[in-house]
Coordinates of C-alpha atoms and ligand atoms in Angstrom, one line a residue:
M1103 CA 63.8 146.9 62.2
F1104 CA 63.3 145.4 65.7
R1105 CA 59.8 145.1 67.1
K1106 CA 61.0 145.3 70.7
I1107 CA 64.2 146.1 72.5
L1108 CA 65.4 146.0 76.1
I1109 CA 67.1 149.0 77.6
A1110 CA 69.7 147.8 80.2
N1111 CA 70.1 151.1 82.0
R1112 CA 68.2 153.7 84.1
G1113 CA 67.8 157.4 84.4
E1114 CA 68.0 160.0 81.6
I1115 CA 69.8 157.7 79.1
A1116 CA 67.1 155.1 79.4
V1117 CA 64.5 157.8 78.7
R1118 CA 66.6 159.0 75.7
I1119 CA 66.8 155.6 74.2
A1120 CA 63.0 154.9 74.8
R1121 CA 62.2 158.2 73.0
A1122 CA 64.3 157.2 69.9
A1123 CA 62.7 153.7 69.9
R1124 CA 59.1 155.1 70.2
E1125 CA 59.7 157.4 67.2
M1126 CA 60.8 154.3 65.2
S1127 CA 57.7 152.3 66.4
V1128 CA 60.0 150.0 68.3
E1129 CA 58.6 148.8 71.7
T1130 CA 60.8 149.2 74.7
V1131 CA 61.3 147.0 77.8
A1132 CA 62.6 148.8 80.9
I1133 CA 64.3 146.9 83.8
Y1134 CA 64.4 148.5 87.2
H1135 CA 65.4 148.0 90.8
D1136 CA 62.7 148.7 93.4
V1137 CA 64.3 152.1 94.4
D1138 CA 63.7 153.2 90.7
K1139 CA 60.1 152.0 90.4
A1140 CA 58.6 155.5 90.2
M1141 CA 61.2 157.0 88.0
P1142 CA 60.3 158.4 84.6
F1143 CA 62.3 155.9 82.6
V1144 CA 60.0 153.1 83.8
S1145 CA 56.8 154.8 82.8
Y1146 CA 58.4 156.0 79.5
S1147 CA 58.8 152.3 78.4
D1148 CA 56.1 150.0 77.1
Y1149 CA 56.9 147.2 79.4
A1150 CA 58.9 147.1 82.7
Y1151 CA 60.4 144.2 84.6
R1152 CA 61.6 144.3 88.2
L1153 CA 65.2 143.2 88.9
D1154 CA 65.6 140.9 91.9
S1155 CA 68.8 142.0 93.6
E1156 CA 70.3 142.6 97.0
S1157 CA 71.8 146.0 96.1
P1158 CA 70.4 148.5 93.6
K1159 CA 73.7 149.0 91.8
S1160 CA 74.4 145.2 91.3
A1161 CA 70.9 144.9 89.8
Y1162 CA 71.9 146.8 86.6
L1163 CA 75.0 144.7 86.4
D1164 CA 73.3 141.3 86.6
I1165 CA 74.1 139.9 83.2
E1166 CA 72.3 136.6 83.6
Q1167 CA 69.1 138.1 84.9
I1168 CA 69.0 140.9 82.3
I1169 CA 69.4 138.4 79.4
D1170 CA 66.7 136.2 81.0
I1171 CA 64.3 139.2 81.1
A1172 CA 65.1 140.0 77.5
K1173 CA 64.2 136.5 76.3
K1174 CA 61.1 136.3 78.5
S1175 CA 59.9 139.7 77.3
G1176 CA 60.3 138.9 73.6
A1177 CA 62.9 141.6 73.1
E1178 CA 65.2 141.0 70.1
A1179 CA 68.0 143.4 71.0
I1180 CA 69.6 145.1 74.1
H1181 CA 70.8 148.7 74.3
P1182 CA 73.3 149.1 77.1
G1183 CA 73.3 152.9 77.4
Y1184 CA 76.5 154.2 79.1
G1185 CA 78.1 153.1 82.3
F1186 CA 77.0 149.8 83.9
L1187 CA 77.5 147.0 81.3
S1188 CA 78.0 149.2 78.2
E1189 CA 81.7 148.5 77.8
N1190 CA 81.7 145.0 79.2
A1191 CA 82.8 142.7 76.4
D1192 CA 81.6 139.6 78.3
F1193 CA 78.1 141.1 78.5
A1194 CA 78.1 141.9 74.7
Q1195 CA 79.3 138.3 74.0
A1196 CA 76.6 136.9 76.4
V1197 CA 73.9 138.9 74.5
L1198 CA 75.1 137.4 71.2
D1199 CA 75.3 133.9 72.7
A1200 CA 71.7 134.2 73.8
G1201 CA 70.7 134.8 70.2
L1202 CA 70.0 138.5 70.7
V1203 CA 71.4 141.6 69.1
F1204 CA 73.8 143.9 71.1
I1205 CA 73.1 147.5 70.1
G1206 CA 76.8 148.4 70.1
P1207 CA 80.1 147.2 68.7
K1208 CA 81.5 143.7 68.5
P1209 CA 82.8 142.2 71.8
M1210 CA 86.3 142.1 70.4
S1211 CA 86.3 145.9 69.6
I1212 CA 85.2 146.6 73.2
R1213 CA 87.9 144.3 74.6
S1214 CA 90.7 145.6 72.4
M1215 CA 90.0 149.2 73.4
G1216 CA 89.7 148.3 77.1
S1217 CA 93.4 148.0 77.6
K1218 CA 95.2 151.4 77.3
T1219 CA 98.5 150.0 76.2
G1220 CA 96.8 147.6 73.8
A1221 CA 94.8 150.4 72.3
R1222 CA 98.0 152.5 71.9
E1223 CA 99.6 149.6 70.0
I1224 CA 96.7 149.2 67.6
M1225 CA 96.4 152.9 67.0
A1226 CA 100.1 153.4 66.4
K1227 CA 100.0 150.5 63.8
A1228 CA 97.1 152.2 62.1
G1229 CA 99.0 155.5 61.8
V1230 CA 96.9 157.3 64.4
P1231 CA 99.1 159.7 66.3
I1232 CA 99.6 158.7 70.0
V1233 CA 101.2 160.6 72.8
P1234 CA 105.0 159.9 72.7
G1235 CA 105.8 157.2 75.3
N1236 CA 105.9 153.4 75.4
K1237 CA 103.3 150.8 74.5
E1238 CA 104.0 147.9 76.9
P1239 CA 103.7 147.8 80.7
I1240 CA 107.0 148.8 82.3
A1241 CA 108.6 146.0 84.4
T1242 CA 111.4 147.7 86.4
I1243 CA 112.4 151.1 87.6
D1244 CA 115.5 151.0 85.4
E1245 CA 113.3 150.5 82.3
A1246 CA 111.1 153.4 83.5
R1247 CA 114.2 155.6 83.8
Q1248 CA 115.3 154.7 80.3
I1249 CA 111.9 155.5 78.7
A1250 CA 111.5 158.7 80.7
E1251 CA 115.0 159.8 79.5
K1252 CA 114.1 159.0 75.9
V1253 CA 110.7 160.7 76.0
G1254 CA 112.0 163.7 78.0
Y1255 CA 110.5 165.2 81.1
P1256 CA 107.9 166.1 82.1
I1257 CA 106.2 162.7 81.8
L1258 CA 103.0 161.1 83.0
I1259 CA 102.9 157.6 84.5
K1260 CA 99.5 155.9 83.7
A1261 CA 97.8 152.7 84.6
S1262 CA 97.6 150.2 81.7
A1263 CA 94.2 149.0 83.0
G1264 CA 93.2 152.5 83.9
G1265 CA 91.1 155.4 82.7
G1266 CA 89.4 158.3 84.3
G1267 CA 92.7 159.7 85.6
K1268 CA 93.1 157.3 88.5
G1269 CA 96.7 156.3 89.3
M1270 CA 98.1 159.0 87.0
K1271 CA 101.4 160.6 88.3
A1272 CA 103.1 163.5 86.7
V1273 CA 106.9 163.5 87.0
F1274 CA 108.9 166.7 86.3
S1275 CA 112.4 165.5 86.8
Q1276 CA 114.4 162.3 87.3
N1277 CA 114.7 162.6 91.1
E1278 CA 110.9 162.4 91.4
L1279 CA 110.7 159.2 89.3
D1280 CA 111.3 156.5 91.9
D1281 CA 108.6 157.6 94.3
A1282 CA 106.1 158.4 91.5
F1283 CA 106.7 155.0 89.8
H1284 CA 106.1 153.0 92.9
S1285 CA 103.1 155.0 94.1
A1286 CA 101.5 154.8 90.6
K1287 CA 101.9 151.0 90.7
R1288 CA 100.4 150.9 94.2
E1289 CA 97.4 153.0 93.2
A1290 CA 96.9 151.0 90.0
L1291 CA 96.8 147.8 92.0
K1292 CA 94.3 149.2 94.4
S1293 CA 92.0 150.7 91.8
F1294 CA 92.2 148.1 89.0
A1295 CA 93.6 145.0 90.6
N1296 CA 96.5 145.3 88.1
D1297 CA 99.7 147.2 88.8
A1298 CA 100.9 147.5 85.2
V1299 CA 101.9 151.1 84.3
Y1300 CA 103.3 152.8 81.3
I1301 CA 104.8 156.2 80.4
E1302 CA 103.6 159.1 78.2
K1303 CA 105.0 162.5 77.6
L1304 CA 103.0 165.0 79.7
I1305 CA 101.0 167.3 77.5
E1306 CA 100.6 170.6 79.4
N1307 CA 97.4 172.5 79.5
P1308 CA 95.7 170.3 76.8
K1309 CA 92.3 170.6 75.4
H1310 CA 90.1 167.4 75.5
I1311 CA 88.6 167.0 72.1
E1312 CA 86.7 163.9 71.0
I1313 CA 85.4 162.9 67.6
Q1314 CA 82.1 161.1 67.2
I1315 CA 82.1 158.4 64.6
V1316 CA 79.5 155.9 63.3
A1317 CA 80.0 152.8 61.3
D1318 CA 77.5 150.3 59.8
S1319 CA 78.0 146.6 59.2
H1320 CA 78.4 147.2 55.5
G1321 CA 81.8 149.0 55.9
N1322 CA 80.5 152.6 55.8
Y1323 CA 82.1 155.0 58.2
A1324 CA 81.4 158.7 59.0
Y1325 CA 82.7 161.3 61.4
L1326 CA 80.3 163.8 62.9
G1327 CA 82.7 166.5 64.1
E1328 CA 84.1 167.1 67.5
R1329 CA 83.0 167.8 71.1
D1330 CA 85.1 170.0 73.4
C1331 CA 85.0 168.4 76.8
S1332 CA 87.8 170.4 78.5
I1333 CA 85.5 171.8 81.2
Q1334 CA 86.0 169.0 83.8
R1335 CA 86.2 168.9 87.6
R1336 CA 88.3 166.0 89.0
H1337 CA 87.9 164.0 85.8
Q1338 CA 84.1 164.5 85.8
K1339 CA 82.9 166.4 82.7
V1340 CA 80.7 169.4 83.6
V1341 CA 80.2 171.4 80.4
E1342 CA 80.6 170.1 76.8
E1343 CA 80.2 171.9 73.5
A1344 CA 80.3 171.5 69.7
P1345 CA 82.1 172.7 67.7
S1346 CA 85.3 173.5 69.6
T1347 CA 86.7 177.0 69.5
V1348 CA 90.2 175.6 68.7
L1349 CA 89.4 173.6 65.6
D1350 CA 89.2 175.0 62.1
D1351 CA 87.8 173.2 59.1
D1352 CA 91.1 171.8 58.1
L1353 CA 92.0 170.4 61.6
R1354 CA 88.4 169.0 61.9
E1355 CA 88.7 167.1 58.7
R1356 CA 92.2 165.8 59.6
M1357 CA 91.0 164.6 63.0
G1358 CA 87.8 163.2 61.6
K1359 CA 89.7 161.1 59.0
V1360 CA 92.1 159.9 61.7
A1361 CA 89.1 159.0 63.9
V1362 CA 87.7 156.9 61.1
D1363 CA 91.1 155.2 60.7
A1364 CA 91.0 154.4 64.4
A1365 CA 87.5 152.9 64.1
R1366 CA 88.6 150.8 61.2
A1367 CA 91.7 149.6 63.1
C1368 CA 89.5 147.9 65.7
D1369 CA 86.9 146.7 63.3
Y1370 CA 84.3 149.0 64.7
V1371 CA 80.6 148.9 64.1
N1372 CA 77.9 151.3 65.6
A1373 CA 78.5 154.7 67.4
G1374 CA 81.8 155.4 69.0
T1375 CA 84.1 158.2 70.2
I1376 CA 87.8 158.7 69.8
E1377 CA 89.3 160.9 72.5
F1378 CA 92.2 163.2 71.7
L1379 CA 94.4 165.6 73.6
V1380 CA 95.1 168.8 71.6
D1381 CA 98.2 170.8 72.6
K1382 CA 98.9 174.5 72.3
N1383 CA 100.4 174.0 68.8
K1384 CA 97.2 172.2 67.7
N1385 CA 99.0 168.8 67.6
F1386 CA 96.6 166.1 68.5
Y1387 CA 97.2 162.7 70.1
F1388 CA 94.9 159.7 70.6
L1389 CA 94.0 159.2 74.2
E1390 CA 91.4 156.4 74.3
M1391 CA 88.3 155.1 72.5
N1392 CA 84.9 154.9 74.1
T1393 CA 82.9 152.1 72.6
R1394 CA 79.5 153.3 73.6
L1395 CA 77.0 156.2 73.2
Q1396 CA 78.3 159.0 75.4
V1397 CA 76.6 161.2 77.9
E1398 CA 77.4 164.3 75.8
H1399 CA 76.2 162.9 72.5
P1400 CA 73.3 165.5 72.3
V1401 CA 75.6 168.4 71.4
T1402 CA 76.7 166.5 68.3
E1403 CA 73.0 165.7 67.4
M1404 CA 72.1 169.4 67.8
V1405 CA 74.8 170.7 65.4
T1406 CA 74.5 167.8 62.8
G1407 CA 70.8 167.1 62.9
I1408 CA 71.6 163.4 63.2
D1409 CA 69.8 161.3 65.8
L1410 CA 72.6 159.1 67.2
A1411 CA 70.3 156.8 69.2
K1412 CA 68.2 156.1 66.1
E1413 CA 71.3 155.6 64.0
Q1414 CA 72.4 153.0 66.6
L1415 CA 69.2 151.0 66.2
L1416 CA 69.4 151.2 62.4
I1417 CA 73.0 150.0 62.4
A1418 CA 72.3 147.1 64.9
A1419 CA 69.3 146.0 62.7
G1420 CA 71.8 145.6 59.8
E1421 CA 70.8 148.7 57.8
K1422 CA 73.1 151.1 56.1
L1423 CA 74.0 154.5 57.6
S1424 CA 71.1 156.9 56.8
F1425 CA 73.6 159.6 55.5
S1426 CA 77.0 159.8 53.9
Q1427 CA 80.0 161.8 55.0
D1428 CA 79.2 164.6 52.5
D1429 CA 75.7 165.0 54.2
V1430 CA 77.4 165.9 57.5
K1431 CA 77.4 169.7 58.0
I1432 CA 78.0 171.5 61.2
K1433 CA 75.3 174.1 61.8
G1434 CA 75.4 176.6 64.7
H1435 CA 76.7 175.8 68.2
A1436 CA 75.5 173.5 71.0
I1437 CA 76.4 173.5 74.7
E1438 CA 75.5 170.9 77.3
C1439 CA 75.5 171.4 81.1
R1440 CA 75.3 168.4 83.3
I1441 CA 72.9 168.8 86.2
Y1442 CA 74.5 166.9 89.1
A1443 CA 72.8 166.5 92.5
E1444 CA 75.9 167.9 94.3
D1445 CA 76.3 170.9 96.6
P1446 CA 78.8 173.3 95.0
F1447 CA 79.0 175.2 98.3
S1448 CA 80.3 172.2 100.2
G1449 CA 83.0 170.7 98.1
F1450 CA 80.5 169.2 95.6
L1451 CA 79.2 166.6 98.1
P1452 CA 76.5 164.5 96.5
D1453 CA 73.0 165.3 97.9
I1454 CA 70.0 163.0 98.2
G1455 CA 66.3 163.4 98.9
K1456 CA 62.9 163.7 97.4
I1457 CA 62.5 166.3 94.6
N1458 CA 59.4 168.0 95.8
Y1459 CA 59.4 170.5 92.9
C1460 CA 60.9 170.4 89.5
R1461 CA 60.4 172.8 86.6
Q1462 CA 62.4 172.2 83.6
P1463 CA 63.2 175.0 81.1
G1464 CA 62.0 175.0 77.5
G1465 CA 61.8 177.3 74.5
Y1466 CA 63.6 177.7 71.2
G1467 CA 66.9 175.9 71.1
V1468 CA 66.6 174.4 74.6
R1469 CA 66.6 170.6 75.1
V1470 CA 66.3 168.8 78.4
D1471 CA 67.4 165.2 78.7
S1472 CA 66.2 164.4 82.2
G1473 CA 65.8 161.3 84.3
I1474 CA 63.7 163.0 87.0
E1475 CA 60.5 164.8 87.6
T1476 CA 58.6 166.3 90.6
G1477 CA 58.2 163.5 93.2
S1478 CA 61.3 161.6 92.1
E1479 CA 63.6 160.2 94.9
V1480 CA 67.3 160.8 94.5
T1481 CA 69.2 158.0 96.3
M1482 CA 72.9 157.5 97.0
H1483 CA 73.0 154.3 95.0
F1484 CA 73.8 155.8 91.6
D1485 CA 75.8 158.4 89.8
P1486 CA 74.4 161.9 90.9
M1487 CA 73.8 163.2 87.4
L1488 CA 70.0 163.9 87.2
A1489 CA 69.7 165.6 83.8
K1490 CA 71.4 167.3 81.0
L1491 CA 70.5 170.8 79.7
I1492 CA 71.5 171.4 76.1
T1493 CA 71.1 174.6 74.2
W1494 CA 71.6 175.3 70.5
G1495 CA 72.2 178.7 69.0
R1496 CA 73.2 180.2 65.6
D1497 CA 76.7 180.8 67.1
R1498 CA 78.5 180.3 70.4
F1499 CA 77.3 183.5 72.1
D1500 CA 73.7 182.7 71.2
A1501 CA 74.1 179.2 72.7
I1502 CA 75.7 180.6 75.8
G1503 CA 72.9 183.2 76.1
K1504 CA 70.3 180.6 75.9
M1505 CA 72.1 178.5 78.5
E1506 CA 72.3 181.3 81.0
R1507 CA 68.5 181.9 80.6
A1508 CA 67.6 178.2 80.7
L1509 CA 69.8 177.6 83.8
R1510 CA 67.9 180.5 85.5
N1511 CA 64.6 178.9 84.5
Y1512 CA 65.6 175.5 85.9
K1513 CA 64.1 174.9 89.4
I1514 CA 64.8 171.8 91.4
K1515 CA 63.7 171.8 95.0
G1516 CA 64.5 169.1 97.6
V1517 CA 68.1 168.3 96.5
K1518 CA 70.9 170.6 96.0
T1519 CA 72.3 170.8 92.4
I1520 CA 75.3 172.4 90.7
I1521 CA 73.1 174.8 88.7
P1522 CA 74.5 177.9 90.5
F1523 CA 78.1 176.7 89.7
L1524 CA 77.1 176.0 86.0
L1525 CA 75.9 179.6 85.8
A1526 CA 79.2 180.8 87.1
V1527 CA 81.0 178.8 84.4
V1528 CA 78.9 180.0 81.5
R1529 CA 79.2 183.6 82.7
H1530 CA 82.9 183.4 83.2
P1531 CA 84.8 185.7 80.8
E1532 CA 87.4 183.1 80.0
F1533 CA 84.7 180.6 79.1
K1534 CA 82.7 183.2 77.2
Y1535 CA 85.7 184.0 75.1
G1536 CA 86.6 180.3 74.6
Y1537 CA 89.8 180.8 76.6
F1538 CA 90.0 177.6 78.5
D1539 CA 91.7 174.2 78.7
T1540 CA 91.4 171.2 81.0
G1541 CA 92.8 173.3 83.9
F1542 CA 90.0 175.8 83.7
I1543 CA 87.9 174.9 86.8
E1544 CA 90.8 174.5 89.1
Q1545 CA 92.5 177.7 87.9
A1546 CA 89.4 180.0 87.5
F1547 CA 87.6 179.3 90.8
D1548 CA 88.6 179.8 94.4
F1549 CA 86.7 177.1 96.2
D1550 CA 87.6 178.4 99.6
V1551 CA 85.6 181.5 98.8
L1552 CA 82.8 179.4 97.2
N1553 CA 82.5 177.3 100.3
K1554 CA 82.1 180.4 102.5
M1555 CA 79.2 181.7 100.4
R1556 CA 76.0 181.0 102.3
V1557 CA 73.2 182.6 100.3
E1558 CA 69.7 181.4 99.3
N1559 CA 67.9 180.9 96.0
D1560 CA 67.8 184.0 93.8
E1561 CA 70.5 185.5 95.9
I1562 CA 72.7 182.6 95.0
I1563 CA 72.2 183.5 91.3
A1564 CA 73.1 187.2 91.9
A1565 CA 76.1 186.2 94.0
I1566 CA 77.3 183.7 91.5
A1567 CA 76.9 186.2 88.7
A1568 CA 79.3 188.5 90.4
F1569 CA 81.4 185.5 91.5
G1570 CA 81.8 184.3 87.9
Y1571 CA 83.3 187.6 86.8
R1572 CA 85.2 188.4 89.9
M1573 CA 87.1 185.2 90.7
S1574 CA 89.8 185.5 88.2
A1575 CA 90.4 189.1 89.2
T1576 CA 90.6 188.4 93.0
S1577 CA 91.5 184.8 93.4
K1578 CA 95.0 184.3 94.8
K1579 CA 96.1 181.6 92.3
P1580 CA 93.8 182.0 89.4
V1581 CA 95.9 181.3 86.3
K1582 CA 99.3 180.2 87.7
S1583 CA 100.2 183.6 86.3
E1584 CA 103.9 182.9 85.7
Q1585 CA 102.9 180.4 83.1
K1586 CA 100.4 182.6 81.3
P1587 CA 101.2 186.2 82.0
N1588 CA 99.6 187.5 78.8
K1589 CA 96.4 185.6 79.3
W1590 CA 96.2 187.1 82.8
K1591 CA 96.4 190.7 81.5
E1592 CA 93.9 190.0 78.8
N1593 CA 91.5 188.6 81.3
Q1594 CA 91.6 191.7 83.4
L1595 CA 90.8 193.8 80.4
M1596 CA 87.9 191.5 79.4
I1597 CA 86.6 191.6 83.0
R1598 CA 86.6 195.4 83.0
R1599 CA 84.7 195.5 79.8
L1600 CA 82.1 193.1 81.0
I1601 CA 81.5 194.8 84.3
Ligands
MV4_2781 C1 97.0 163.1 79.8 C2 97.2 164.5 80.1 C3 98.4 165.1 79.7 N1 99.3 164.4 79.1 N2 98.0 162.5 79.1 C4 93.0 162.5 82.3 C5 92.0 161.3 82.2 C6 92.6 160.3 81.3 N3 91.7 159.7 80.5 C7 93.7 161.0 80.6 N4 93.9 162.3 81.2 C8 95.0 163.1 80.9 N5 95.9 162.5 80.2 C9 99.1 163.1 78.8 N6 100.1 162.4 78.2 C10 96.2 165.1 80.8 C11 95.1 164.4 81.2 C12 94.1 165.2 81.9 C13 92.9 165.5 81.4 C14 92.5 165.0 80.2 C15 91.3 165.2 79.6 C16 90.4 166.0 80.3 C17 90.7 166.5 81.6 C18 91.9 166.3 82.1 C19 92.3 166.8 83.4 C20 93.5 166.5 83.9 C21 94.4 165.7 83.2

């Protein structure tokens, strides 16, 4: 095992990795920009080096300086965390070229999964089901028309270099195609400096299900079940859980095996995630592969008992997986809420300031992966996610009950957070009964009403408690009811029972 590793990240994930390393008697080196000097991730590490940089964000992207510090500090390996340089194939290559170990996959695996059309091609060849559509960038509008006709409307135009939903355009009939094609191209060029686009069949009201895999350098692979990440707001995940309410053992095994095929197809080593869309008929389609440890990895850890960060270190050090596929058993249920420093009563505007008081919840089945503490300064330079609250229960209701309680115990003063909104989500009857898809937040909450609510502290909690139940009953366009008439009736019955 390594004696010392460098963590090329900040915030809660740097703390998470430092904890795993400490438990394995591996020393850790933190790197930090001056604005982060007093953050917990710095004091959690055994050594800390200051990054010399003009802007805070570019500090954590400075490949040359980070590798210099790694060498100077005597670190043998670098863990990139998520975001920043974690899926930068050039960084992974530069780490190897410096004679260090990259705690992650091979540069080539990262590169091949970076292109959406390239990834689709590789997966189709490996027998992984992909969304119907084409696998090469589309050159002309005539070509687009042909493919759309073949696939059948509705379709979705996506950016080849894209991800995160940017530049996506849904097209419901041929007369909308010209405008959508050109505007998708414009948006792709603006966002990714690359105007290549391709076409997929639009999967309506899908679930976002991802499979965690791990692979060692000896050719051993395992899947660790799924995470349901359907609760998103504007392509930002808010609540994740494992297992998903829509998978049974048979579908879990089929998707797990396909995920391992996908990992094999790109010669994958270390921890990775295969994202799928699952439609109403439980068909699943490959969406993309994330070649890093993900934000929501703790829910998988809680239901499998496998420490993914430790497993990453073992794999990178050349050891075999510490378990086999047969050892993987899903036990109980885990939910994660992301604590963002955003004001849910003002359109989720990011908030900044000094956290003058912070009390994090605890107790049986409650886990807090946090990057902040009392006294921490929240700046505008980085992603506004401060912490993750994860609960584990014997079943889904138990986990939700613990989450409600833990959210109410969580006190953060000085910056606004989305905790009241998270309470509304976990108390919502549609969420409680597992009745949601990727459209949930948009359909279940009326943000005009939310923005008018001006209440304080405990009152917020009371108001939100009512809000969570009431919105789907009173909101003007809660469920696009012509699409889901039965669901709407069922909701009202559930709501009456709950109140
Ligand atoms: C889709 C889709 C429906 N059909 N592709 C959004 C982010 C990007 N990674 C892929 N996304 C989607 N791709 C087809 N063919 C719907 C979405 C989508 C979505 C996916 C996962 C989670 C939340 C979402 C919210 C809106 C749209």
